[in-house]
Coordinates of C-alpha atoms in Angstrom, one line a residue:
X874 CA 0.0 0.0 0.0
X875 CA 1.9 2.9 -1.0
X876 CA -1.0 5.9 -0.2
X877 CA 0.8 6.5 3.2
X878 CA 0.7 10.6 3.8
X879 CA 2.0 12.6 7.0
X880 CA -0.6 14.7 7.9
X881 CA 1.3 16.0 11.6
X882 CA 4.6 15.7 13.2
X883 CA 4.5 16.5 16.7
X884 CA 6.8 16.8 19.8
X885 CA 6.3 17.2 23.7
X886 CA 9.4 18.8 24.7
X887 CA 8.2 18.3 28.6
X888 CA 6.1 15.6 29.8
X889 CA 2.1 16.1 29.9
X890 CA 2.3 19.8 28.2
X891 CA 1.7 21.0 25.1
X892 CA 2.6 19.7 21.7
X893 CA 5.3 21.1 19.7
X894 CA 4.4 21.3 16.4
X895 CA 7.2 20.2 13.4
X896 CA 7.0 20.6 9.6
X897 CA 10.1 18.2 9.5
X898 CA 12.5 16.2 11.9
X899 CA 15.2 14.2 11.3
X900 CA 15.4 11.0 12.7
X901 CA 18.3 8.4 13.5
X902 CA 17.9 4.3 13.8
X903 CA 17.4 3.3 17.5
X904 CA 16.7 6.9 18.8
X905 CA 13.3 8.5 19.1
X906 CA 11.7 12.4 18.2
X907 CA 15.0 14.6 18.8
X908 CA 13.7 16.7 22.0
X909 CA 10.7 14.6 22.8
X910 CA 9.9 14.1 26.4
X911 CA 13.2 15.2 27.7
X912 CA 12.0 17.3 30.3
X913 CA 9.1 16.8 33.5
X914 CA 7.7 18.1 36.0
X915 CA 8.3 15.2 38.5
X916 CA 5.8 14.8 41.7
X917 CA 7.1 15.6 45.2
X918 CA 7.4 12.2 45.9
X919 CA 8.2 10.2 42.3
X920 CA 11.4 9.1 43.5
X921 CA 13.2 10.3 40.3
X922 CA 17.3 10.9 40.7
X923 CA 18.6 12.7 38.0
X924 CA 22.1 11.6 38.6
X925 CA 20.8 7.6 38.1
X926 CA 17.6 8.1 35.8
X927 CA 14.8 5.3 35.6
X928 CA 12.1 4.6 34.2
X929 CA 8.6 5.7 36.0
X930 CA 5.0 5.2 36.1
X931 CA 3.8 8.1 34.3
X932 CA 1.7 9.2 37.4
X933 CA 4.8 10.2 39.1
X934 CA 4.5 13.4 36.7
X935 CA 2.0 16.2 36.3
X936 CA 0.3 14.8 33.4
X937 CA -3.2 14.7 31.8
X938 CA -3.8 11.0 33.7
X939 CA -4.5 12.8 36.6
X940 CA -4.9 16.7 36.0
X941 CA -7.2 17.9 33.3
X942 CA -6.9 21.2 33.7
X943 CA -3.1 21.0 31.9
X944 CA -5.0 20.8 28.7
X945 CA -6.1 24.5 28.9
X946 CA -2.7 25.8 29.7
X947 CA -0.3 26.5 26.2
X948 CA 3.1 26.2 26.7
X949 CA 6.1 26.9 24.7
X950 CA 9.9 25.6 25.5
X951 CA 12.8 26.4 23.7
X952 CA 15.1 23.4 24.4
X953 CA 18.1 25.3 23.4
X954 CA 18.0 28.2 26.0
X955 CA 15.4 26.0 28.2
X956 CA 13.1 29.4 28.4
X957 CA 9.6 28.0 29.4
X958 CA 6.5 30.0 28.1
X959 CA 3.0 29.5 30.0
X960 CA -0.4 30.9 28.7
X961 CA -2.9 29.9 30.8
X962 CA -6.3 31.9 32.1
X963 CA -5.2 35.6 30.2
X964 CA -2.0 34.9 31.8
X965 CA 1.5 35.0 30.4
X966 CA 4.4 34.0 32.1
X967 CA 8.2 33.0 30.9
X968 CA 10.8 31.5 33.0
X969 CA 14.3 30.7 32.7
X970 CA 14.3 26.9 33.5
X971 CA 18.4 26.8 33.8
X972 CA 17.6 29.5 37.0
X973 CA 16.5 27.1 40.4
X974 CA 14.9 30.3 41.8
X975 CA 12.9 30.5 37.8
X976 CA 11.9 26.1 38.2
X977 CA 10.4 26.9 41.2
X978 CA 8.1 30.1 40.2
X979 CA 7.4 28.1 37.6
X980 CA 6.2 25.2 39.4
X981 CA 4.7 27.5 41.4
X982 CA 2.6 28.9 38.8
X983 CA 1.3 25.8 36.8
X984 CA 0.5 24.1 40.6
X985 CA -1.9 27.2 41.0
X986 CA -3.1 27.2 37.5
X987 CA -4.0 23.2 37.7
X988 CA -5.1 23.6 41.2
X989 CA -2.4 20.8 42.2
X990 CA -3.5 19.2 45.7
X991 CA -0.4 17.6 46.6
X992 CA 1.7 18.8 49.8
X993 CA 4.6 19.8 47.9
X994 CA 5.7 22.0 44.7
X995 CA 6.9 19.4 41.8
X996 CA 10.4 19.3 40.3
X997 CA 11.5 20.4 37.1
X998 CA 13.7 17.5 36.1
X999 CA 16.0 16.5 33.1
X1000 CA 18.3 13.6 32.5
X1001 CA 18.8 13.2 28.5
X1002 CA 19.4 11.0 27.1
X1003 CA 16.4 9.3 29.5
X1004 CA 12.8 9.8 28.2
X1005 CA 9.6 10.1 30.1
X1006 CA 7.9 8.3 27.4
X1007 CA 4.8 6.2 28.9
X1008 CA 6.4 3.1 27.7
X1009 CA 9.7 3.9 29.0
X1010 CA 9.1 1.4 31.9
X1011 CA 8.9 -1.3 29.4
X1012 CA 12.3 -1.6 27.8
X1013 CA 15.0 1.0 27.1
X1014 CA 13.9 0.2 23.2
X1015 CA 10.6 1.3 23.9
X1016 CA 11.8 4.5 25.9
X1017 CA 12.5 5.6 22.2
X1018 CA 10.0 4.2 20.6
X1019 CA 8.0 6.7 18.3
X1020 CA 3.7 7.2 18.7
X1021 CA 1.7 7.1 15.3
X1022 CA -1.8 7.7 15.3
X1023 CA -4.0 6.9 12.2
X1024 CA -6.0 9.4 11.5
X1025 CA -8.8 6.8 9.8
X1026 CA -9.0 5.1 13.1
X1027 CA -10.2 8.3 15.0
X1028 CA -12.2 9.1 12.3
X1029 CA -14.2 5.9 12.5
X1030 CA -14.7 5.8 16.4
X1031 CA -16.2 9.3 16.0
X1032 CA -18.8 7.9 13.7
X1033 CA -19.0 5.1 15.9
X1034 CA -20.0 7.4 18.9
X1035 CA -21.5 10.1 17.0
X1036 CA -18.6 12.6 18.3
X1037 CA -15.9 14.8 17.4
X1038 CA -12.7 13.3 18.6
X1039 CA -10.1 15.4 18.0
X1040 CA -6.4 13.6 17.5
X1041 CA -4.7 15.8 19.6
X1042 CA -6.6 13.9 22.9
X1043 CA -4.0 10.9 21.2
X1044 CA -0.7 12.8 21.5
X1045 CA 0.7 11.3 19.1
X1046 CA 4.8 12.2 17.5
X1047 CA 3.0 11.4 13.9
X1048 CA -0.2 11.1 12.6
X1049 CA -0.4 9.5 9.4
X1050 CA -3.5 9.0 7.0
X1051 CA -4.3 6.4 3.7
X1052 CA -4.5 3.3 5.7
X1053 CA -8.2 1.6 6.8
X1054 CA -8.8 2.5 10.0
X1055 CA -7.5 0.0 12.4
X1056 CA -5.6 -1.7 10.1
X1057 CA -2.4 -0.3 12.0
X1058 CA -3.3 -2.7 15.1
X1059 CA -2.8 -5.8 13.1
X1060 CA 0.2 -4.6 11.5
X1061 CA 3.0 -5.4 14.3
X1062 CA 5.7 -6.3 12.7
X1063 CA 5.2 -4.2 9.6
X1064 CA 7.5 -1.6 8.6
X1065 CA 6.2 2.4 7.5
X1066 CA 8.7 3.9 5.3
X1067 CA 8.5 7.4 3.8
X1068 CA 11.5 7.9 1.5
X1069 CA 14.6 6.8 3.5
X1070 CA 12.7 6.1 6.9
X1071 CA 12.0 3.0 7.9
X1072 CA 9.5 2.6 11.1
X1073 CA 8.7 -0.8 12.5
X1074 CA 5.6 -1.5 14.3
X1075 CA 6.5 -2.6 17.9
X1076 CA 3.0 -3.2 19.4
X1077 CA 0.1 -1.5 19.8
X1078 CA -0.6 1.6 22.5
X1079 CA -3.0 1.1 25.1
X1080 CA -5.0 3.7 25.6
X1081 CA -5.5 5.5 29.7
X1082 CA -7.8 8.4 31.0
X1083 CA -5.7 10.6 29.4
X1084 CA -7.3 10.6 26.7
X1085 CA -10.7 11.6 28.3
X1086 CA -9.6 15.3 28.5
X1087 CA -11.2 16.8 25.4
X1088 CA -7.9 19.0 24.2
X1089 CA -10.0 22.2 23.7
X1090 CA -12.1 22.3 26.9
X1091 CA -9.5 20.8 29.1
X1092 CA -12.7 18.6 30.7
X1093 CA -13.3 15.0 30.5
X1094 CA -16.3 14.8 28.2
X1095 CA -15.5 10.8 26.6
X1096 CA -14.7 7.7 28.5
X1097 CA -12.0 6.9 25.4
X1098 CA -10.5 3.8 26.8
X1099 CA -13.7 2.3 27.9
X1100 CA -15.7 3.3 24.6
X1101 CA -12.9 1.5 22.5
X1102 CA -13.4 -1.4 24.6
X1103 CA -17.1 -1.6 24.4
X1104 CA -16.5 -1.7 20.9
X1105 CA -14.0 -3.6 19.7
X1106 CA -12.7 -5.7 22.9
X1107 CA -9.1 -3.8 23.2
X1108 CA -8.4 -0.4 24.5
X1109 CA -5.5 0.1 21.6
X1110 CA -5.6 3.0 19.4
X1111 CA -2.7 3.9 17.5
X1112 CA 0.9 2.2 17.5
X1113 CA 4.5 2.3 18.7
X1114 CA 7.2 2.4 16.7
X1115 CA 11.3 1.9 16.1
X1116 CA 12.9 3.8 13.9
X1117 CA 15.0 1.0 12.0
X1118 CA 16.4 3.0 9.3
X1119 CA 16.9 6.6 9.7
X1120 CA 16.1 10.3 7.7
X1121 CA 14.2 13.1 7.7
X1122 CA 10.1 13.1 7.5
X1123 CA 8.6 15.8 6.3
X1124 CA 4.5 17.0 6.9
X1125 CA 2.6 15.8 3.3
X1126 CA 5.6 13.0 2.6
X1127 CA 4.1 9.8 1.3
X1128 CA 4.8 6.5 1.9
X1129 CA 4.1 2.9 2.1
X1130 CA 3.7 -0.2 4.2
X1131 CA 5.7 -3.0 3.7
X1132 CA 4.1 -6.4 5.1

């Protein structure tokens, strides 16, 4: 099937934010999005050590799972000079995340925006080349692992329950259209390729409350998970995937799958 198009490339510089928009990225074998969930803002009590990073249940973090109201805050983070943008209620605030005094107003501020209830301020934490991917508890290969949503799949289970789902409530590093929707789920094992990338399917992605927040209202309006599974007897939408051969993808590139 060679009607494979990119339709979004996206990146979450810090963990449960916002996206990050690309028109292209350049990708190398084993390694995931460059940038892509380097940075978090850990709990008070997640246990992380930056000097020995591992792997985490992603509630440790402030993330969707748990607080909705993140999806009504914009953020913008310039890896580079780590200056972290928030706009949330009218309000605009930039910090300068290298600054302790600046990680801490600024976990001040999104703990009052989200209306955080724990006894402590999170921490702003970073240990690249370590990932705070969701699957990053599974295997260092899926810490870099890649998201792709089909677009056709999201498509279909709006029909299915008579709503607008938007693909954003999927957070997805690509989201790809021209394949029947689902089809992706019973690829594993099948390779994407888009000129000289080549993606392998690792598994499926399992879908968690997260995906109840409706992006634009930052409420939980759709049971996601358990819709999927009253229809089709899985929670899965989307897949994980390993970059095998490496390039640059580009937003409107076509492609293929190769079986």
């Amino acid at each position: 099937m060679s009607n494979l198009s990119i339709v979004r490339l996206n990146r979450y510089p810090i963990k449960g934010l916002s996206s990050e928009p690309m028109r292209t990225v350049t990708l190398r074998a084993g390694e995931g999005i460059p940038g892509d969930r380097l940075f978090g803002f850990a709990r008070y009590n997640s246990g992380f050590d930056m000097q020995n990073p591992m792997p985490l249940p992603k509630d440790r973090f402030i993330v969707l799972l748990n607080e909705a109201a993140l999806a009504g805050i914009q953020t913008g983070f310039e890896i580079e000079s780590q200056s972290l943008e928030f706009n949330a209620n009218g309000k605009t605030r930039r910090f300068d995340m290298r600054e302790s005094e600046d990680r801490e107003k600024a976990a001040e501020f999104l703990s009052s925006e989200i209306d955080l209830k724990d006894p402590e301020l999170p921490k702003f934490v970073s240990s690249t080349p370590h990932r705070f991917t969701d699957v990053s508890v599974v295997s260092p290969q899926m810490m870099n692992a890649i998201s792709v949503l089909n677009l056709a799949s999201v498509k279909k289970l709006g029909e299915q329950l008579n709503a607008e789902i938007h693909p954003a409530r999927f957070r997805a590093n690509i989201e790809i259209d021209g394949l029947p929707s689902f089809a992706e789920l019973d690829a594993v094992g099948s390779v994407l390729r888009f000129g000289d990338v080549e993606l392998k399917i690792l598994s499926r992605t399992k879908r968690c409350a997260a995906t109840e927040v409706n992006p634009k209202t930052a409420e939980r309006d759709l049971k996601v998970p358990y819709l999927i599974r009253k229809l089709m007897g899985h929670m899965d939408m989307g897949v994980y995937v390993e970059v095998v051969s490496g390039g640059t993808l580009t937003v409107g590139q076509t492609g293929e799958i190769l079986a």
